[in-house]
Short mmCIF file of C-alpha atoms in Angstrom, two decimals:
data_model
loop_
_atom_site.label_atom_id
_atom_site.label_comp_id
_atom_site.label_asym_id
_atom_site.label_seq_id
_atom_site.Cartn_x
_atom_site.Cartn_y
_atom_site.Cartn_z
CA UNK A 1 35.16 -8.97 -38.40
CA UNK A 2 35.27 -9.44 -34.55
CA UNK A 3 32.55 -7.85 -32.34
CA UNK A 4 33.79 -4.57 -30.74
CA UNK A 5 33.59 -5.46 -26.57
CA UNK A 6 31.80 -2.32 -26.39
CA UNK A 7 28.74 -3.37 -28.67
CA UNK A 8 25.70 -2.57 -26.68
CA UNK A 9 23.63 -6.03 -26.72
CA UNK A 10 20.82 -7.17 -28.83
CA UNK A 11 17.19 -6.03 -27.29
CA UNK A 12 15.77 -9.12 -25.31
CA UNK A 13 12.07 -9.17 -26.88
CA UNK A 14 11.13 -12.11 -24.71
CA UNK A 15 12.36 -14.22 -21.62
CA UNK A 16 10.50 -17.74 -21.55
CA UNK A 17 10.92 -20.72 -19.36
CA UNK A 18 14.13 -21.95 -20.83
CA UNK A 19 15.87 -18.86 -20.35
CA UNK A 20 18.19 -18.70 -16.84
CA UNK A 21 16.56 -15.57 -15.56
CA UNK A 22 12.97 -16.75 -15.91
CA UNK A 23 12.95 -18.13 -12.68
CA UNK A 24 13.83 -14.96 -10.90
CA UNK A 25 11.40 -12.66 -12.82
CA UNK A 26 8.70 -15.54 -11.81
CA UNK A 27 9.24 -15.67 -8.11
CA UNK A 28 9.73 -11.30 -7.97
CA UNK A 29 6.13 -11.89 -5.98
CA UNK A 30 6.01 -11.10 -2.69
CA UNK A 31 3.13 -13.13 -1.65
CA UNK A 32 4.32 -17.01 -1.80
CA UNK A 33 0.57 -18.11 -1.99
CA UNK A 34 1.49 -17.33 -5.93
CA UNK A 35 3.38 -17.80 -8.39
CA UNK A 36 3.15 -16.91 -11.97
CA UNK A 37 3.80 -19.02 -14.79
CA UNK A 38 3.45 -16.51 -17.82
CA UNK A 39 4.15 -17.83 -21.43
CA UNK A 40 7.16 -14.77 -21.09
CA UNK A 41 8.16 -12.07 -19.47
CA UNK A 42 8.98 -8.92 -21.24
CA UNK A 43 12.09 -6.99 -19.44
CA UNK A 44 11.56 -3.17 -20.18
CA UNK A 45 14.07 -0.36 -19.92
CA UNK A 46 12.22 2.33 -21.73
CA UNK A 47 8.55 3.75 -22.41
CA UNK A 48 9.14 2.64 -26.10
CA UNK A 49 9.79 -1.03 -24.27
CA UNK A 50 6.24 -1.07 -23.07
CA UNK A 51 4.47 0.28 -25.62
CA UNK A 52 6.39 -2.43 -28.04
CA UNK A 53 5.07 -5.33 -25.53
CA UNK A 54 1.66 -3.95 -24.90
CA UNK A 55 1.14 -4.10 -28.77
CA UNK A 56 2.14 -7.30 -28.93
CA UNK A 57 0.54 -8.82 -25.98
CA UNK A 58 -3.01 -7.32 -27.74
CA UNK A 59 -1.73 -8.06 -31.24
CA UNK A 60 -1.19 -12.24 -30.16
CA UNK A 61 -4.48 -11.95 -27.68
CA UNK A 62 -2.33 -12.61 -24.55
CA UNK A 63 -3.68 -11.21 -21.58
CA UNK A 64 -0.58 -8.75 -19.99
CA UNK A 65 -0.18 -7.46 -16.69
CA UNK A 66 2.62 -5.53 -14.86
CA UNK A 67 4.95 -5.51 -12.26
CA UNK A 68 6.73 -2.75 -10.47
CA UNK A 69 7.98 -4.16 -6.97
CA UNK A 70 6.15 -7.00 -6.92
CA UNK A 71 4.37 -6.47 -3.61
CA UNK A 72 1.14 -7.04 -4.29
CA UNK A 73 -0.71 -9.09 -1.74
CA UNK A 74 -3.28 -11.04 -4.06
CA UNK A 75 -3.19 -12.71 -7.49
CA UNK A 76 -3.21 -9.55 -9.94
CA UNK A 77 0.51 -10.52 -11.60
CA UNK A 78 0.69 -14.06 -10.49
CA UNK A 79 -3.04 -15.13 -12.10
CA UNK A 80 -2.61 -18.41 -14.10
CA UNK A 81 -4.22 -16.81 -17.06
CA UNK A 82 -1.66 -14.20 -17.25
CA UNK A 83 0.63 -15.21 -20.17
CA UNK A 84 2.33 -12.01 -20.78
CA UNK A 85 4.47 -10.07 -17.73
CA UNK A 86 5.54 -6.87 -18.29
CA UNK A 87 8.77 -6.13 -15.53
CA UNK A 88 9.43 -2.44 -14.57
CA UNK A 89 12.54 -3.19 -12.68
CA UNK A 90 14.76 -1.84 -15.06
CA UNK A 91 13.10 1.30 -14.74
CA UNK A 92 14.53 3.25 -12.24
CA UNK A 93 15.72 6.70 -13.22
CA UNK A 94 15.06 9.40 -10.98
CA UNK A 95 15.82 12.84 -11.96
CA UNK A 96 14.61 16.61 -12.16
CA UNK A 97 12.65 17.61 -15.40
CA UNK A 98 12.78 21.15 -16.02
CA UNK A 99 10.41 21.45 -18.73
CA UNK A 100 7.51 20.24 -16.13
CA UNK A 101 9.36 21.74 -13.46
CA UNK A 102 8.83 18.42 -11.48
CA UNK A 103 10.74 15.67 -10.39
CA UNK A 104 10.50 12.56 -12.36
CA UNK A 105 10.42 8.80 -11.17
CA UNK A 106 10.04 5.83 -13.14
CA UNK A 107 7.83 3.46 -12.22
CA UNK A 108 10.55 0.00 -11.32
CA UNK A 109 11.88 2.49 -8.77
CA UNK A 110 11.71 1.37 -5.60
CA UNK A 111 10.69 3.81 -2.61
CA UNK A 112 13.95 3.27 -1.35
CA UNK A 113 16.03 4.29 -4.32
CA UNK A 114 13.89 7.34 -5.00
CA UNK A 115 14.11 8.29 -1.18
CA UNK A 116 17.83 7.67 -1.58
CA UNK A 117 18.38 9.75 -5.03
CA UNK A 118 16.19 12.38 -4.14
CA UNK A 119 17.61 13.62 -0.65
CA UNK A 120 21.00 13.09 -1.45
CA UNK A 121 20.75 15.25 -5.07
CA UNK A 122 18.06 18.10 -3.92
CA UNK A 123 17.19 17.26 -0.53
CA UNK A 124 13.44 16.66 -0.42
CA UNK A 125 10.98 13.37 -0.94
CA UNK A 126 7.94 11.59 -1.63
CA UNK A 127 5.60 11.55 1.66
CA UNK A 128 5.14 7.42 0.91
CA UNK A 129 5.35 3.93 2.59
CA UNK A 130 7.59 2.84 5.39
CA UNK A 131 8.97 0.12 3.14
CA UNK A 132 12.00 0.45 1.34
CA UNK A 133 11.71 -2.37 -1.04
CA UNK A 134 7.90 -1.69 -2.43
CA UNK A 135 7.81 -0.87 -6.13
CA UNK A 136 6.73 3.13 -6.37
CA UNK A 137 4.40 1.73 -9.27
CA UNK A 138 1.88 -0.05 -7.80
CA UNK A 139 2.32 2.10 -4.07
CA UNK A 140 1.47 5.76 -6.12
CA UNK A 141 -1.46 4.86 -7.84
CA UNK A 142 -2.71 3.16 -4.66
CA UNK A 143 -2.59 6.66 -2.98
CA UNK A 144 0.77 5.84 -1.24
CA UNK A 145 1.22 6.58 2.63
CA UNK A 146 3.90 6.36 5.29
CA UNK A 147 5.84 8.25 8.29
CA UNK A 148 5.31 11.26 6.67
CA UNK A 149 1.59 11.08 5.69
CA UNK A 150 0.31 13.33 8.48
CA UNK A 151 2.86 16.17 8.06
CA UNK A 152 2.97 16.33 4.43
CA UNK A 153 0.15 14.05 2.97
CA UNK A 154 -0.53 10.90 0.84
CA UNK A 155 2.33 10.43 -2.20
CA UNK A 156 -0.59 11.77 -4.58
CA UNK A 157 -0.92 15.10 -3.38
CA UNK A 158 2.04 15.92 -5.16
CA UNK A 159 1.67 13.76 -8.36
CA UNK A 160 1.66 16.59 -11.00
CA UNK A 161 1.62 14.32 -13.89
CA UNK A 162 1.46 10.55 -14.83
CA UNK A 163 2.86 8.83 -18.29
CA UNK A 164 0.76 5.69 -18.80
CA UNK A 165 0.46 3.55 -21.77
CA UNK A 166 -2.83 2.84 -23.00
CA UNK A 167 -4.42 0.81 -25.50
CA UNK A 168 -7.10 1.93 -28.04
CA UNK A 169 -10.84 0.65 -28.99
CA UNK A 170 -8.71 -0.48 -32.25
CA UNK A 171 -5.99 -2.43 -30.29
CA UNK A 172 -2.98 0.30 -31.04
CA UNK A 173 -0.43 1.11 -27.81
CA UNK A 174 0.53 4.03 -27.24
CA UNK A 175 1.98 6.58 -24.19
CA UNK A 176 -0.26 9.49 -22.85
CA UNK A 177 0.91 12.06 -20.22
CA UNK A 178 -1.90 13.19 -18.47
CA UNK A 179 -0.94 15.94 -15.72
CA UNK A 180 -3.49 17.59 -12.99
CA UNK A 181 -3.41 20.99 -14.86
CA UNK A 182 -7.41 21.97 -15.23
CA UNK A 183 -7.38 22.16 -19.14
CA UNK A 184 -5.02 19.07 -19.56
CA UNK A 185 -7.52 16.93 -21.89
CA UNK A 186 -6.24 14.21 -20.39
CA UNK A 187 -6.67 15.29 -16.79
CA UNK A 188 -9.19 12.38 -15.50
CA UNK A 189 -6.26 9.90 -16.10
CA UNK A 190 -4.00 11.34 -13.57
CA UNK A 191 -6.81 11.74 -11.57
CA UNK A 192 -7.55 7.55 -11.68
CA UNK A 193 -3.99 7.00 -10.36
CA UNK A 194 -4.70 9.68 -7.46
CA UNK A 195 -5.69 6.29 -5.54
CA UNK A 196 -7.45 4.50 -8.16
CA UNK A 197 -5.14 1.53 -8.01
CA UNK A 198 -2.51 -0.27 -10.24
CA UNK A 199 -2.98 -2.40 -13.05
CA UNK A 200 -6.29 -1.35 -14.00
CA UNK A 201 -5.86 1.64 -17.21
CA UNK A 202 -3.06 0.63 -18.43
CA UNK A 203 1.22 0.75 -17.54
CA UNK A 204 1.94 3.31 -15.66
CA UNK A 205 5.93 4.48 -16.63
CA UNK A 206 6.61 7.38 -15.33
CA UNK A 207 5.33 9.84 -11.93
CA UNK A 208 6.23 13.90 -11.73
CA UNK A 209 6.33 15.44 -8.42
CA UNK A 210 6.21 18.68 -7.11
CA UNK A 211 6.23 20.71 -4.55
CA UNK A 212 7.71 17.69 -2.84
CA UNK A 213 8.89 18.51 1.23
CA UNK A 214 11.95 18.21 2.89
CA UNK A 215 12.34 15.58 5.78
CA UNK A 216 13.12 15.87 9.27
CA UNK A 217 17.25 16.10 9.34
CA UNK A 218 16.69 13.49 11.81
CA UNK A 219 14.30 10.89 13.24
CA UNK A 220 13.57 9.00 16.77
CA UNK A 221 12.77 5.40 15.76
CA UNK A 222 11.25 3.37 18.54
CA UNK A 223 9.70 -0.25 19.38
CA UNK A 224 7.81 -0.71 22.54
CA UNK A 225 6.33 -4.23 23.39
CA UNK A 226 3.66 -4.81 26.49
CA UNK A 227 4.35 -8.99 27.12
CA UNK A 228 1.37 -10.57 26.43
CA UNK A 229 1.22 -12.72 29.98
CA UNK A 230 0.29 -8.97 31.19
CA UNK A 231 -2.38 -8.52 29.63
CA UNK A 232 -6.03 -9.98 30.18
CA UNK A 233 -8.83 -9.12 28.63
CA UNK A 234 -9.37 -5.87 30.78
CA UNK A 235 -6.29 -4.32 30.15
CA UNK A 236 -6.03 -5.25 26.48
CA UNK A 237 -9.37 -3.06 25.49
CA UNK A 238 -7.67 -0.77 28.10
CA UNK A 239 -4.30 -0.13 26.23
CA UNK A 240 -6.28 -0.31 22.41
CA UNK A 241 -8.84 2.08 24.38
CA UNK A 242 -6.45 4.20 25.42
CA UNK A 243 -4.18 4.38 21.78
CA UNK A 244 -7.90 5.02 19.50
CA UNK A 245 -9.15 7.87 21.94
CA UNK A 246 -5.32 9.67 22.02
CA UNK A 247 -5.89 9.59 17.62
CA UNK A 248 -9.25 11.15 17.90
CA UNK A 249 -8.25 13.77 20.61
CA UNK A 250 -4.56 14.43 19.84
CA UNK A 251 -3.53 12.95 16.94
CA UNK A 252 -3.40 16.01 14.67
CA UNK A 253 -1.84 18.22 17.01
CA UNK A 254 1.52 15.90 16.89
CA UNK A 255 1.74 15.43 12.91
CA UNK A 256 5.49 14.09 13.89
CA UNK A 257 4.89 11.41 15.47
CA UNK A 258 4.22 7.92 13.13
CA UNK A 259 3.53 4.68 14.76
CA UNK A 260 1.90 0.93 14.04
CA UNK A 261 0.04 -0.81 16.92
CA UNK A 262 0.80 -4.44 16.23
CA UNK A 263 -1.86 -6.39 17.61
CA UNK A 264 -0.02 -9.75 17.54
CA UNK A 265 -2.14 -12.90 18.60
CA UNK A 266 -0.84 -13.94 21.95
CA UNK A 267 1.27 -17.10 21.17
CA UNK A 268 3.46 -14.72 19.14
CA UNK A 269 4.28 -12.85 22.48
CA UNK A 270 3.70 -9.51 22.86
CA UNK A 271 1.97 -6.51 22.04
CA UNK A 272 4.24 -4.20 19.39
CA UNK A 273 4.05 -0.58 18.93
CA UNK A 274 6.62 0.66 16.10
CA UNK A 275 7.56 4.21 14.77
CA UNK A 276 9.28 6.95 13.93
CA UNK A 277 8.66 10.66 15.81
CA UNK A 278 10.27 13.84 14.81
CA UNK A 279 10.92 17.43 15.44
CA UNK A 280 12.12 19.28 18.15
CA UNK A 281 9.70 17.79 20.82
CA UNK A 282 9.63 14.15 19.22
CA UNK A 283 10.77 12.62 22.61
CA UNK A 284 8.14 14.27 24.67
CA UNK A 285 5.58 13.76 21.87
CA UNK A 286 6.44 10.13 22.57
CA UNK A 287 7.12 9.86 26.18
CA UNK A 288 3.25 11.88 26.53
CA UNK A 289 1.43 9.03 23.98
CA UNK A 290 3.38 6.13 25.72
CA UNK A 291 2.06 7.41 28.92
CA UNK A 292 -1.67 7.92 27.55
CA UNK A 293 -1.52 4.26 26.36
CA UNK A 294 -0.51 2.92 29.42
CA UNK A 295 -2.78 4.69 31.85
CA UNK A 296 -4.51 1.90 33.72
CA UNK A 297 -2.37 -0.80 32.15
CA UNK A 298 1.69 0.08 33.09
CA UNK A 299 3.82 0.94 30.73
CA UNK A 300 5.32 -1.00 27.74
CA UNK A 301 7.48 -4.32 29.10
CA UNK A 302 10.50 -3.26 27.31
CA UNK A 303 11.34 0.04 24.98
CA UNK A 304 13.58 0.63 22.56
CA UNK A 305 15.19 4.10 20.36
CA UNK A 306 17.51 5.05 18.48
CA UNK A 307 17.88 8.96 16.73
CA UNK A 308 18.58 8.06 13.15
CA UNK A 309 19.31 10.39 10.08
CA UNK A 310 16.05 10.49 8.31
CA UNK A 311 17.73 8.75 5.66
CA UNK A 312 19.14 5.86 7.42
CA UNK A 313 15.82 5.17 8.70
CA UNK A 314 13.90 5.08 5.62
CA UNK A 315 15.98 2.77 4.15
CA UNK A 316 16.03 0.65 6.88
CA UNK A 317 12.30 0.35 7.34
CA UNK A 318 10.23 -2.39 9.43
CA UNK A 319 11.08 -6.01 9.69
CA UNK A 320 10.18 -7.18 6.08
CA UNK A 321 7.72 -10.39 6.04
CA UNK A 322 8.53 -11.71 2.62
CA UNK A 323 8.97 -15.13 2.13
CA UNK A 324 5.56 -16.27 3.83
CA UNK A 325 2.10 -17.32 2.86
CA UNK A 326 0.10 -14.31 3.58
CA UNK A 327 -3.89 -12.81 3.72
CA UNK A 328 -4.17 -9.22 4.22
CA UNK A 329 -7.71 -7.00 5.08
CA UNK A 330 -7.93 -2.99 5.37
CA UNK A 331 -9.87 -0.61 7.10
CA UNK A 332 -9.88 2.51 7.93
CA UNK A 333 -11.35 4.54 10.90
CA UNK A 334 -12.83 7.56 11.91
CA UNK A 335 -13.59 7.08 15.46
CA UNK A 336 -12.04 4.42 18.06
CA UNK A 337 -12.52 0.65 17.90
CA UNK A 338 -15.85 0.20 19.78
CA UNK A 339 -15.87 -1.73 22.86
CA UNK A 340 -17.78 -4.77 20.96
CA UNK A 341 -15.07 -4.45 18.73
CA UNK A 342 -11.84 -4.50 21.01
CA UNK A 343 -13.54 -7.32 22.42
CA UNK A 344 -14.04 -9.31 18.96
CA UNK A 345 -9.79 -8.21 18.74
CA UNK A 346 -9.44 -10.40 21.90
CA UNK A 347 -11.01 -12.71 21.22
CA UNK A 348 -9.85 -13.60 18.00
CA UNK A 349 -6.12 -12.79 19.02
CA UNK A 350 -6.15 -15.26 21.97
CA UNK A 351 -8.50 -18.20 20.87
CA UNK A 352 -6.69 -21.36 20.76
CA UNK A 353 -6.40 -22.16 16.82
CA UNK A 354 -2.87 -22.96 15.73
CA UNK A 355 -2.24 -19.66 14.07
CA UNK A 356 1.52 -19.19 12.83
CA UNK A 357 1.21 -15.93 12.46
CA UNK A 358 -1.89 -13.47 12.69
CA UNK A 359 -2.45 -9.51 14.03
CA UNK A 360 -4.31 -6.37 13.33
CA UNK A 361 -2.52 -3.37 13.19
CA UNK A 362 -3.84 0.01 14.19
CA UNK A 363 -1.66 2.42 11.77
CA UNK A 364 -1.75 6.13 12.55
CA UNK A 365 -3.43 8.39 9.86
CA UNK A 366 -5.12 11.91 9.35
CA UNK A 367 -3.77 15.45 9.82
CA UNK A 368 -2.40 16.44 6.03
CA UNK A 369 -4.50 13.08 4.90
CA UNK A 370 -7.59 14.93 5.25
CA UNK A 371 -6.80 18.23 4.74
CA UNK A 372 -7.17 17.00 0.78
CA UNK A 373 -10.97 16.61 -0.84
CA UNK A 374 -12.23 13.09 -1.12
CA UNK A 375 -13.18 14.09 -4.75
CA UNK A 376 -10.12 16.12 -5.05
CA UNK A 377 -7.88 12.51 -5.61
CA UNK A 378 -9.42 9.39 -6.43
CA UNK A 379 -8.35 8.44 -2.61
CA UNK A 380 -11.48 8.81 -1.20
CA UNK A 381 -11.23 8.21 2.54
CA UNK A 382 -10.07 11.57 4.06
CA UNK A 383 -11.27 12.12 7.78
CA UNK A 384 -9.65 8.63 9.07
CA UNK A 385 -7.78 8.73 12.29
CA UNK A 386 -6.29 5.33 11.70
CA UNK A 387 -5.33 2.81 9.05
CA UNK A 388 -6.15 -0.78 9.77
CA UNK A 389 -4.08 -3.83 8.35
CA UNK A 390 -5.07 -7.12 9.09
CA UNK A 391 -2.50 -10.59 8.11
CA UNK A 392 -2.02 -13.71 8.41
CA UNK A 393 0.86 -15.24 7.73
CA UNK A 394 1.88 -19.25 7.40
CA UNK A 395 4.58 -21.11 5.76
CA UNK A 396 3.26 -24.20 4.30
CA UNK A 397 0.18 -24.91 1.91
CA UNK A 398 -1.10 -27.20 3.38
CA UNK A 399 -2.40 -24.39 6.36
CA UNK A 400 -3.90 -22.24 3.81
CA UNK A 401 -7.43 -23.56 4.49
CA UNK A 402 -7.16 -22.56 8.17
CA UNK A 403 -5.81 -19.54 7.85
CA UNK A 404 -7.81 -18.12 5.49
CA UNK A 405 -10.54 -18.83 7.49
CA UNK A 406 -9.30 -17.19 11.03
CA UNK A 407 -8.26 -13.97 9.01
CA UNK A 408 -11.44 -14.11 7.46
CA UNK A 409 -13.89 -14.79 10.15
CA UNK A 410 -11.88 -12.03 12.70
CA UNK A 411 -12.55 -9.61 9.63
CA UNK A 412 -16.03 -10.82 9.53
CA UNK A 413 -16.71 -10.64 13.34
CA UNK A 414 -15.23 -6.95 13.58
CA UNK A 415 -17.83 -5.42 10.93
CA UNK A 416 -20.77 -7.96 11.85
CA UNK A 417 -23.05 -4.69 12.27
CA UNK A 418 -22.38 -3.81 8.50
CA UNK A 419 -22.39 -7.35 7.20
CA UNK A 420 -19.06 -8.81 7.61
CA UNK A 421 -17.11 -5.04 5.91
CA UNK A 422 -16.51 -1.61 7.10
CA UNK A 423 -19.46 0.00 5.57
CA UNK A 424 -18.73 4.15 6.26
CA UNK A 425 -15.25 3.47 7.10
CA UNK A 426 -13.93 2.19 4.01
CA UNK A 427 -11.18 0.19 2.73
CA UNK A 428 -7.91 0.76 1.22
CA UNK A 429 -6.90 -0.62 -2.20
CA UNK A 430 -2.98 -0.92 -1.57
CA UNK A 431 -3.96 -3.70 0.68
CA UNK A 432 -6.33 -5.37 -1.88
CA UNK A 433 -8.66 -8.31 -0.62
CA UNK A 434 -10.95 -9.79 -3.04
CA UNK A 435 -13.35 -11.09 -0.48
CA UNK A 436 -14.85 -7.76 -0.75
CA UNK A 437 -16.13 -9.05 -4.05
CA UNK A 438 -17.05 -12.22 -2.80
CA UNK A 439 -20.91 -12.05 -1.45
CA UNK A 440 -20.01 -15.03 0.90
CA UNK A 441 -18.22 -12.86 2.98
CA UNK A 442 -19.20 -9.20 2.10
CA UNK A 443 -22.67 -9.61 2.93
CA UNK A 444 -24.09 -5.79 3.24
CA UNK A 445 -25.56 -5.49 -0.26
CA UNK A 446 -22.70 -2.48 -0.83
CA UNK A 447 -20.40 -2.97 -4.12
CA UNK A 448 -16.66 -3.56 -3.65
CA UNK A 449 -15.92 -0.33 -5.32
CA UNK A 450 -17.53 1.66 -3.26
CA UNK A 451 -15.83 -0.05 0.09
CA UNK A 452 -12.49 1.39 -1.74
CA UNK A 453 -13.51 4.30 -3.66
CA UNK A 454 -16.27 5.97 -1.69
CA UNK A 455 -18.17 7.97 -4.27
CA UNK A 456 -15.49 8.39 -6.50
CA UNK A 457 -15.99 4.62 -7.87
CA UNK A 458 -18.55 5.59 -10.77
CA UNK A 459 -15.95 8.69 -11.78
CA UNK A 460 -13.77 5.30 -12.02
CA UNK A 461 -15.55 3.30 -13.90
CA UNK A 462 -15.94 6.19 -16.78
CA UNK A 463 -12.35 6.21 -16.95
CA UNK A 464 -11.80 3.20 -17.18
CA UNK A 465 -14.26 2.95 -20.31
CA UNK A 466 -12.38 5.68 -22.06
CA UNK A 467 -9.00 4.89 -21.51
CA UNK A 468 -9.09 1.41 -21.47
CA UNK A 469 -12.12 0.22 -23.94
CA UNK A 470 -11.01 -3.41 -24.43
CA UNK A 471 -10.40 -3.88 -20.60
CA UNK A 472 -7.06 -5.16 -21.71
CA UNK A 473 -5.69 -4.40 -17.98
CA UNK A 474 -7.78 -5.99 -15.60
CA UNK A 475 -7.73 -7.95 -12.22
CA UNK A 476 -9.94 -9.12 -9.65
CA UNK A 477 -10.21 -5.17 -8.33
CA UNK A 478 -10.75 -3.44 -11.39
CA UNK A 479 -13.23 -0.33 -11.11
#
């Protein structure tokens, strides 16, 4: 009897190394310092999907991890002793669930697609990252911020309910939905992905939403770039001066307006300010902070803008830097840069090391951010002014050596008062860096999870112990 052409296909239980789509899964990491070579990968397209490869990862004592979009900066997916992958990007629904009265993503989503689905179909969003392509996976549990952030919060406060799959002291899988209501048994496992991090308590499936807001109809994207041969040492603590002390005065009186202070090293240039503003006074918002940063200095060597739909801008997002080598640091701050510190910037910005690519960026934060509890969400740090991302970026392995060790000693040199890590200030664990583990280089005597977590990491650690009693999902960063 022939096969009908509309026979759904057989389940795929496993793709190895000889199958042709093994190398794509493999290389889904965004960071090209790694690359995973798994025993298989295990495609899912359902809840039931994960909780049949969980089982079996603990059944055959493979160690399993996951991946949503694959951006994760260090080695949590792509660790050699990873055999088993479980890939989310099959997982993609969005939709409305009327029983929870929430909207529902799955976890492969990308931000992009549930921007996309959710504004065209009801008209709201998630308040999360700038970048279209991240997995919302990985970004949600992490906390999850963006343009939005300071008008309508962090992604998490407006997670109503989380499906994860867990595993058992007796090695059985199985999906739990665990919501924020206050007699939901299972209410401390929602809480762990308030900020808690991925990969850590098990799969995360499926987020709920509510009470999600609706975005500007309309946004004023912008890039402004001061030329580097401008710019000595005076006027560059001058301008990042002038851009920490306009955060701590006026920041949360212009919730609208979103921007990244690239701090580029000077052989790449120039000085880059990117963002989005919005509302009704998003031009003068703008044209008053350009002029506050540029008091003493001049203004910007060349500016560019462009009103958008807030659609077309959020899928567009920033330049993407995938493809590269890449080291990434975090901080967060709740007053200016100090002067010892703007000058440890320069210095480390203009020294004469053949650096490919390197900068700090000074993101803006607060207003709805800490409006929210520190205990409230796992996401701890709520009374920052700004976000701080530091990279380096390089093409070839051979450079790793040196590259790791600029990004590391600038990081070390800008908190050499707390021992080489922003003691009080914090980290965050989207941007994960396991030198914060590594005594060499974190040398204040104050645990890693307390850097991210604040003093929600022991409320952590207990849930991790119940919900994940084998420590089958682990990384470098686990609580």
């Amino acid at each position: 009897m022939a096969t009908s052409a509309t026979a759904a296909p057989a389940t795929v239980s496993a793709i190895g190394p000889g199958d042709p789509r093994y190398a794509f899964l493999a290389g889904r990491g965004y960071n090209e310092r790694f690359t995973g070579s798994p025993g298989h990968f295990r495609l899912a397209g359902s809840t039931d999907d994960v909780v049949r490869a969980v089982g079996d990862a603990v059944r055959a004592g493979r160690r399993v991890a996951v991946r949503s979009g694959g951006h994760c900066f260090e080695d949590f997916v792509d660790d050699p002793a990873v055999r088993v992958v479980i890939d989310l990007s099959a997982m993609t629904d969005v939709a409305y669930d009327p029983a929870r009265r929430a909207f529902v993503v799955e976890a492969g989503a990308t931000l992009g697609e549930a921007y996309r689905r959710l504004f065209l179909h009801w008209g709201v969003t998630i308040p999360a990252g700038w970048c279209p392509e991240v997995g919302v996976g990985g970004h949600v549990a992490a906390g999850g911020y963006g343009p939005l952030c300071r008008r309508d919060g962090l992604a998490v406060d407006h997670l109503y309910a989380v499906e994860v799959v867990v595993v058992d002291r007796a090695g059985k899988a199985r999906a739990v939905v665990a919501t924020r209501e206050p007699a939901d048994p299972h209410r401390d496992l929602w809480w762990a992905h308030t900020g808690g991090g991925g990969g850590s308590f098990g799969v995360v499936t499926r987020y709920w939403f509510r009470d999600l807001p609706r975005p500007p109809a309309d946004v004023l994207s912008f890039t402004l770039e001061w030329a580097w041969p401008g710019l000595d040492e005076p006027a560059f603590a001058r301008l990042v001066g002038n851009h920490g002390r306009w955060f701590e005065r006026h920041g949360d009186r212009h919730p609208g307006l979103y921007t990244e202070l690239l701090l580029f090293r000077r052989g790449q240039g120039a000085i880059t300010m990117i963002g989005q503003a919005f509302g009704g006074d998003a031009e003068r918002v703008l044209d008053e902070h350009v002029a506050a940063l540029g008091d003493g200095v001049g203004g910007p060597t060349t500016r560019t803008q462009q009103r958008q739909p807030w659609l077309a801008a959020a899928l567009e997002g920033p330049d993407d830097t995938s493809g590269w080598r890449l080291k990434v640091k975090s901080g967060y701050l709740r007053r200016p840069l100090t002067d010892r510190q703007i000058a440890t910037a320069y210095r480390h910005l203009t020294n004469d090391r053949d650096i490919l690519g390197g900068a700090l960026s000074l993101n803006s934060y607060g207003g709805r951010v800490n409006a929210v509890a520190p205990e409230a969400t796992a996401t701890a740090h709520r009374d920052a002014i700004l976000k701080l991302f530091y990279l380096a970026a390089w093409a070839e392995p051979a450079d790793d050596a040196h590259h790791l060790q600029w990004i590391r000693e600038f990081y070390r040199d800008m908190y050499a008062d707390t021992g080489g890590v922003p003691v009080g200030d914090g980290a965050y664990i989207g941007y994960p860096d396991t030198d914060l583990a590594d005594p060499r280089w974190n040398r204040s005597g104050l645990p890693w999870p307390t850097l991210y977590f604040g003093g929600n990491a022991p409320r952590l650690r207990e849930v991790k112990r119940r919900w994940d009693p084998r420590n089958v999902f682990h990384h470098a960063l686990t609580p």
